[in-house]
Coordinates of C-alpha atoms in Angstrom, one line a residue:
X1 CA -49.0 5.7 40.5
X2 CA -46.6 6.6 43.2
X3 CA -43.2 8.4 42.0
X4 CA -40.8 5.7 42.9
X5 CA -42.3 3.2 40.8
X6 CA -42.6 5.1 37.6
X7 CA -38.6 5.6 38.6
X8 CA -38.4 2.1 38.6
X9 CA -40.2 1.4 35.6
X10 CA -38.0 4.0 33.7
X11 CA -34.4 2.5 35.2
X12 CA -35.7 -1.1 34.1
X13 CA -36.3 -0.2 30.3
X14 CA -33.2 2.1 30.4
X15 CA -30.9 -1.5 31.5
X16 CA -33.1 -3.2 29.0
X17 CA -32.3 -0.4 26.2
X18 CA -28.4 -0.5 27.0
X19 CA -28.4 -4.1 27.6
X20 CA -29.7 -4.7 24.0
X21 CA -27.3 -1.4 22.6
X22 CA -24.3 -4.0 23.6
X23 CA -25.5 -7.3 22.0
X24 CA -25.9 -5.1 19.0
X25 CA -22.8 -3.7 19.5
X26 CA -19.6 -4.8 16.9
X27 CA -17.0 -6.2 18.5
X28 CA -13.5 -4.4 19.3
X29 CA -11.2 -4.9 16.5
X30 CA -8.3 -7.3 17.4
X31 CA -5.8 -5.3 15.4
X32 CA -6.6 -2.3 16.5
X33 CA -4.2 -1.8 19.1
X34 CA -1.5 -3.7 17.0
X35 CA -2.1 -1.5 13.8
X36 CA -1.8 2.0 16.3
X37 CA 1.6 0.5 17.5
X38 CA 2.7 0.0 13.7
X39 CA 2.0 3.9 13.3
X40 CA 3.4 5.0 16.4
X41 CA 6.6 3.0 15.1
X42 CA 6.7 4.5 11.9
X43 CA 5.8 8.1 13.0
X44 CA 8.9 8.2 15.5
X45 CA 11.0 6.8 12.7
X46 CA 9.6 9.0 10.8
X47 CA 10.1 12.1 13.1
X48 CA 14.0 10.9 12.8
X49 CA 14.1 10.9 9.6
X50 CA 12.9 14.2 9.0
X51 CA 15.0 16.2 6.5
X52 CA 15.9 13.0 4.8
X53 CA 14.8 11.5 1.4
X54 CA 13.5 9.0 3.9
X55 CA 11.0 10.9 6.3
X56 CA 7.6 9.3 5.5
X57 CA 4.6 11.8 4.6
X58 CA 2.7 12.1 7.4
X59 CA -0.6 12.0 5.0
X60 CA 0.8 8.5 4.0
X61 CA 1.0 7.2 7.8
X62 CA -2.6 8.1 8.1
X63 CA -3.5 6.0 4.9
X64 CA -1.7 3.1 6.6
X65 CA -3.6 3.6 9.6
X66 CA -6.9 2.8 7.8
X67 CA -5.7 0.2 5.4
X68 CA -6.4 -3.2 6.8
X69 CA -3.1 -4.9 6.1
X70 CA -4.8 -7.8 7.4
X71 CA -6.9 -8.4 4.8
X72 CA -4.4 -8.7 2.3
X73 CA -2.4 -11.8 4.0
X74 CA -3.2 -15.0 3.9
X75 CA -4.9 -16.5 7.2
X76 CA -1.6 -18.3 8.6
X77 CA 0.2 -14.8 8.3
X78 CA -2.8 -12.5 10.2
X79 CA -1.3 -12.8 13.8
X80 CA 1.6 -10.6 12.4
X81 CA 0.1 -8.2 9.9
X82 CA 1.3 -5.5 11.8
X83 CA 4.7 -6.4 12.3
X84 CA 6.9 -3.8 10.1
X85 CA 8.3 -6.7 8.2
X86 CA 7.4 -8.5 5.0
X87 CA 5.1 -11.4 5.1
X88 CA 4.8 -14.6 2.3
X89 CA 2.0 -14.6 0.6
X90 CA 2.3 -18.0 -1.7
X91 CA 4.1 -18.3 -5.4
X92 CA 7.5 -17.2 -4.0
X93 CA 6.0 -13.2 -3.3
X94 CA 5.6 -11.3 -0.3
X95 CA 4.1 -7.8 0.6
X96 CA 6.2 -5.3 1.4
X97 CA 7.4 -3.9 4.7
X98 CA 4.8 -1.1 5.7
X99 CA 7.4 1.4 6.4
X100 CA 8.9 0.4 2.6
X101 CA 5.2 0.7 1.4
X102 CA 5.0 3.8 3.1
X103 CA 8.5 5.3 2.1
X104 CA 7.3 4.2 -1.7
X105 CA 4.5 6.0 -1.8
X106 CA 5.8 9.2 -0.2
X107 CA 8.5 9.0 -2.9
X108 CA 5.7 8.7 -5.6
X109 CA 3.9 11.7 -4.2
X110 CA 0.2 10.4 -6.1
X111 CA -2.0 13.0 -5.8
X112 CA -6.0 12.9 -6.3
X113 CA -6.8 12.3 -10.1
X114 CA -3.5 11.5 -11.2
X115 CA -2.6 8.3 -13.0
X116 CA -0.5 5.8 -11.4
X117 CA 1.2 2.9 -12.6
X118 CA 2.4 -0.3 -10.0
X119 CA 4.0 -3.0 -11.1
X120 CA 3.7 -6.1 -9.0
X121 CA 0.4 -5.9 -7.5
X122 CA 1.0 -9.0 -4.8
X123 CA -1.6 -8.7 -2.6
X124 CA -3.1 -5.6 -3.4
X125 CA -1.7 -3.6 -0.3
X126 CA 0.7 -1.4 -1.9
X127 CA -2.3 -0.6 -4.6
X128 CA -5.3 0.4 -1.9
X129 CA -2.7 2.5 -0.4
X130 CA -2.0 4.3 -3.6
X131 CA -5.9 4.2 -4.3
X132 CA -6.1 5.9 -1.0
X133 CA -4.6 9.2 -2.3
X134 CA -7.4 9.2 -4.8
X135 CA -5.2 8.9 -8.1
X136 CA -6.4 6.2 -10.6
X137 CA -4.3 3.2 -10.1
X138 CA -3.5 0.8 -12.4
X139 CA -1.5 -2.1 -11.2
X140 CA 0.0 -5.5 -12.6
X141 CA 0.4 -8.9 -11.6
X142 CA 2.6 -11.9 -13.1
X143 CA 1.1 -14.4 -11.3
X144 CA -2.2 -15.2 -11.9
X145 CA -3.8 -16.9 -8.8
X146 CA -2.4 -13.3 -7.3
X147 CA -3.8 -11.4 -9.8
X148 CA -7.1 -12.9 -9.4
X149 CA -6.7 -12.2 -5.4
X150 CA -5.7 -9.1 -5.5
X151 CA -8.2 -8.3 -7.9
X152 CA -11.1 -9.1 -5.4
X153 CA -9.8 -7.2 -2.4
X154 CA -9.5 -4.4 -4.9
X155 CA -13.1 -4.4 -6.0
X156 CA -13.9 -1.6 -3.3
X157 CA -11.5 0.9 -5.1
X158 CA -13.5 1.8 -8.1
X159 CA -10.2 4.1 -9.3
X160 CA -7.9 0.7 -9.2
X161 CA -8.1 -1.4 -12.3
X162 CA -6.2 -4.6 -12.5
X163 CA -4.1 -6.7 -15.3
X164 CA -2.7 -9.8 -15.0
X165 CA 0.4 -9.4 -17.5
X166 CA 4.1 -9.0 -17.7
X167 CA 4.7 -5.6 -15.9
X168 CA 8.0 -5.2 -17.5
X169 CA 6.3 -3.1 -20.4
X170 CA 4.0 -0.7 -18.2
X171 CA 0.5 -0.7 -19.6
X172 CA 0.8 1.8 -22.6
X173 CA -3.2 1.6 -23.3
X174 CA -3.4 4.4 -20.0
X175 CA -0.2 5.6 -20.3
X176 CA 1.7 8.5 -19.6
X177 CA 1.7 8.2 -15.8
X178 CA 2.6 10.8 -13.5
X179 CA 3.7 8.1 -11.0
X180 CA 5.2 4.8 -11.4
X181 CA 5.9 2.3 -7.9
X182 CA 7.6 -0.9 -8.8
X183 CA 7.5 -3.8 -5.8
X184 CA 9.7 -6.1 -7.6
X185 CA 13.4 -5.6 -8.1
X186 CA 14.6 -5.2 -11.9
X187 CA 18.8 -5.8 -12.7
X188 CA 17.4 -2.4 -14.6
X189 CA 15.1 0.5 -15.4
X190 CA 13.0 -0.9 -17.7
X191 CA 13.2 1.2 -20.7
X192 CA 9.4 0.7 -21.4
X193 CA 8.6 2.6 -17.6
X194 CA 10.7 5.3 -18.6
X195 CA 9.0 5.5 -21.8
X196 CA 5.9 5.6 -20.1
X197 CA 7.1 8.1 -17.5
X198 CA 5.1 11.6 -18.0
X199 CA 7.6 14.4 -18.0
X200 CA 7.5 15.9 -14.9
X201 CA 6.4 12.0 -13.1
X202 CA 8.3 10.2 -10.9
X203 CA 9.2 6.2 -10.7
X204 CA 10.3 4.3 -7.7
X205 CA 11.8 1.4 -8.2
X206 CA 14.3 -1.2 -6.7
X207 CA 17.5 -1.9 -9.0
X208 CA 19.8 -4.9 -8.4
X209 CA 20.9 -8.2 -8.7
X210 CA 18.2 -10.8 -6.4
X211 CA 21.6 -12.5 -5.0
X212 CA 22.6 -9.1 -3.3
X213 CA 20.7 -5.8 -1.6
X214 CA 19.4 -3.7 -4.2
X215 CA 18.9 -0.3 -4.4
X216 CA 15.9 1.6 -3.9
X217 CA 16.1 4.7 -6.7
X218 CA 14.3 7.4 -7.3
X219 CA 13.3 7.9 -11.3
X220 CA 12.0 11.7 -11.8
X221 CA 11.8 12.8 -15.5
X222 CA 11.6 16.8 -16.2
X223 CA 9.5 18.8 -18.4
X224 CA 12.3 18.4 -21.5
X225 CA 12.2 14.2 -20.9
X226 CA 16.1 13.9 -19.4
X227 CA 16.0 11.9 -16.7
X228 CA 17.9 11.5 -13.5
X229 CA 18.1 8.9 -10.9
X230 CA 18.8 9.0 -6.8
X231 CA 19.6 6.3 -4.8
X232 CA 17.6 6.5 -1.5
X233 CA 18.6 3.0 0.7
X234 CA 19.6 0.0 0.6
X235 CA 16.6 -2.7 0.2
X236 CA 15.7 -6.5 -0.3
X237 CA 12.9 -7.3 -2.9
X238 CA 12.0 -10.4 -4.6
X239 CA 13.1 -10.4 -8.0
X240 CA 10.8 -9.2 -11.0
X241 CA 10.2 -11.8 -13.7
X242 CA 9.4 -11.1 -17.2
X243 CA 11.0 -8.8 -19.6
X244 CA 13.2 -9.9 -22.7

């Protein structure tokens, strides 16, 4: 068999090969360049901040950058999951702002193993990125058609467990928690999260009334139990229902 057509032969399967490679191939992910541009936007923020009580952990910014906020909107809200801005998703909630999300959970500092409380659960956004650290999450939800959602896009964390319940009183069956994030705002510090506070934890949590801009705080309690509170910024979070 002469040379060339053995050549020919071989470039013919090698098109065939590649040409079936693509049809096999996944497509490009649509949000790909979107989500990059979310983390560019918080990283120079970010890199302004530094020094701050605001300057988001960089480990956080690389969580958000695999969490598919996508997947925990609803359909009609996916064109702008990426936007740094809080979307509706149904019963009067939304989920958070990333760089809020982000700015929460760099406050909390969860750390691998460590138990972590959320109150408001929403979509389940805020929770997969605490899951993300690697602490055991426990988050709850008011609303139940929430709860239930959240609950299914949660399934892949096997260290997130879910409650539908009145979050105003913590969950004392797995408490004390080193870290508490709560995505609702409360008039006040719900004596029951303190309670369930470990010495030496940490709570974040919005304080104000829902007719004005609350008050994102920072809750640390030492190693004696006293307790002291810092106001980081100004924010705007729907109200958290329950409690007496």
């Amino acid at each position: 068999m002469a040379l060339g057509g053995v050549a020919h032969r071989c470039a013919m399967a090698a098109a065939v090969f590649f040409a079936m490679e693509a049809a096999f191939a996944q497509p490009a992910d649509p949000y790909a360049a979107p989500r990059a541009a979310l983390i560019a936007e918080l990283r120079e923020q970010s890199r302004a901040d530094a020094g701050t009580a605001t300057r988001i952990d960089p480990a956080v910014l690389r969580i958000l950058a695999r969490v598919p906020r996508h997947e925990y909107v609803p359909a009609s809200e996916r064109r702008d999951a990426y936007e740094n801005r809080p979307l509706g998703i149904g019963y009067g909630q939304t989920i958070s702002q990333p760089y809020i999300v982000a700015l929460m959970t760099t406050l909390a500092q969860p750390r691998a193993g460590q138990a972590v409380l959320e109150i408001g659960t929403g979509s389940g956004y805020q929770a997969a990125v605490l899951a993300e650290t690697g602490a055991k999450v426990h988050t709850i939800e008011i609303v139940a058609p929430l709860a239930t959602q959240a609950a299914q896009r949660l399934r892949r964390y096997p260290n997130v467990t879910t409650r539908t319940a009145d979050g105003y009183y913590g969950w004392k069956e797995h408490a004390p928690f080193d870290a508490i994030v709560v995505t609702a705002a409360a008039s006040s510090i719900p004596p029951p999260l303190v309670e369930q506070l470990k010495p030496g934890g940490r709570m974040v949590i919005p304080v104000g009334s829902s007719f004005f801009t609350q008050t994102l705080l920072l809750v640390e309690k030492d190693e004696r139990a006293r307790v002291r509170t810092r106001q980081i910024l100004p924010v705007r979070f729907v109200p958290l229902t329950g409690g007496p």
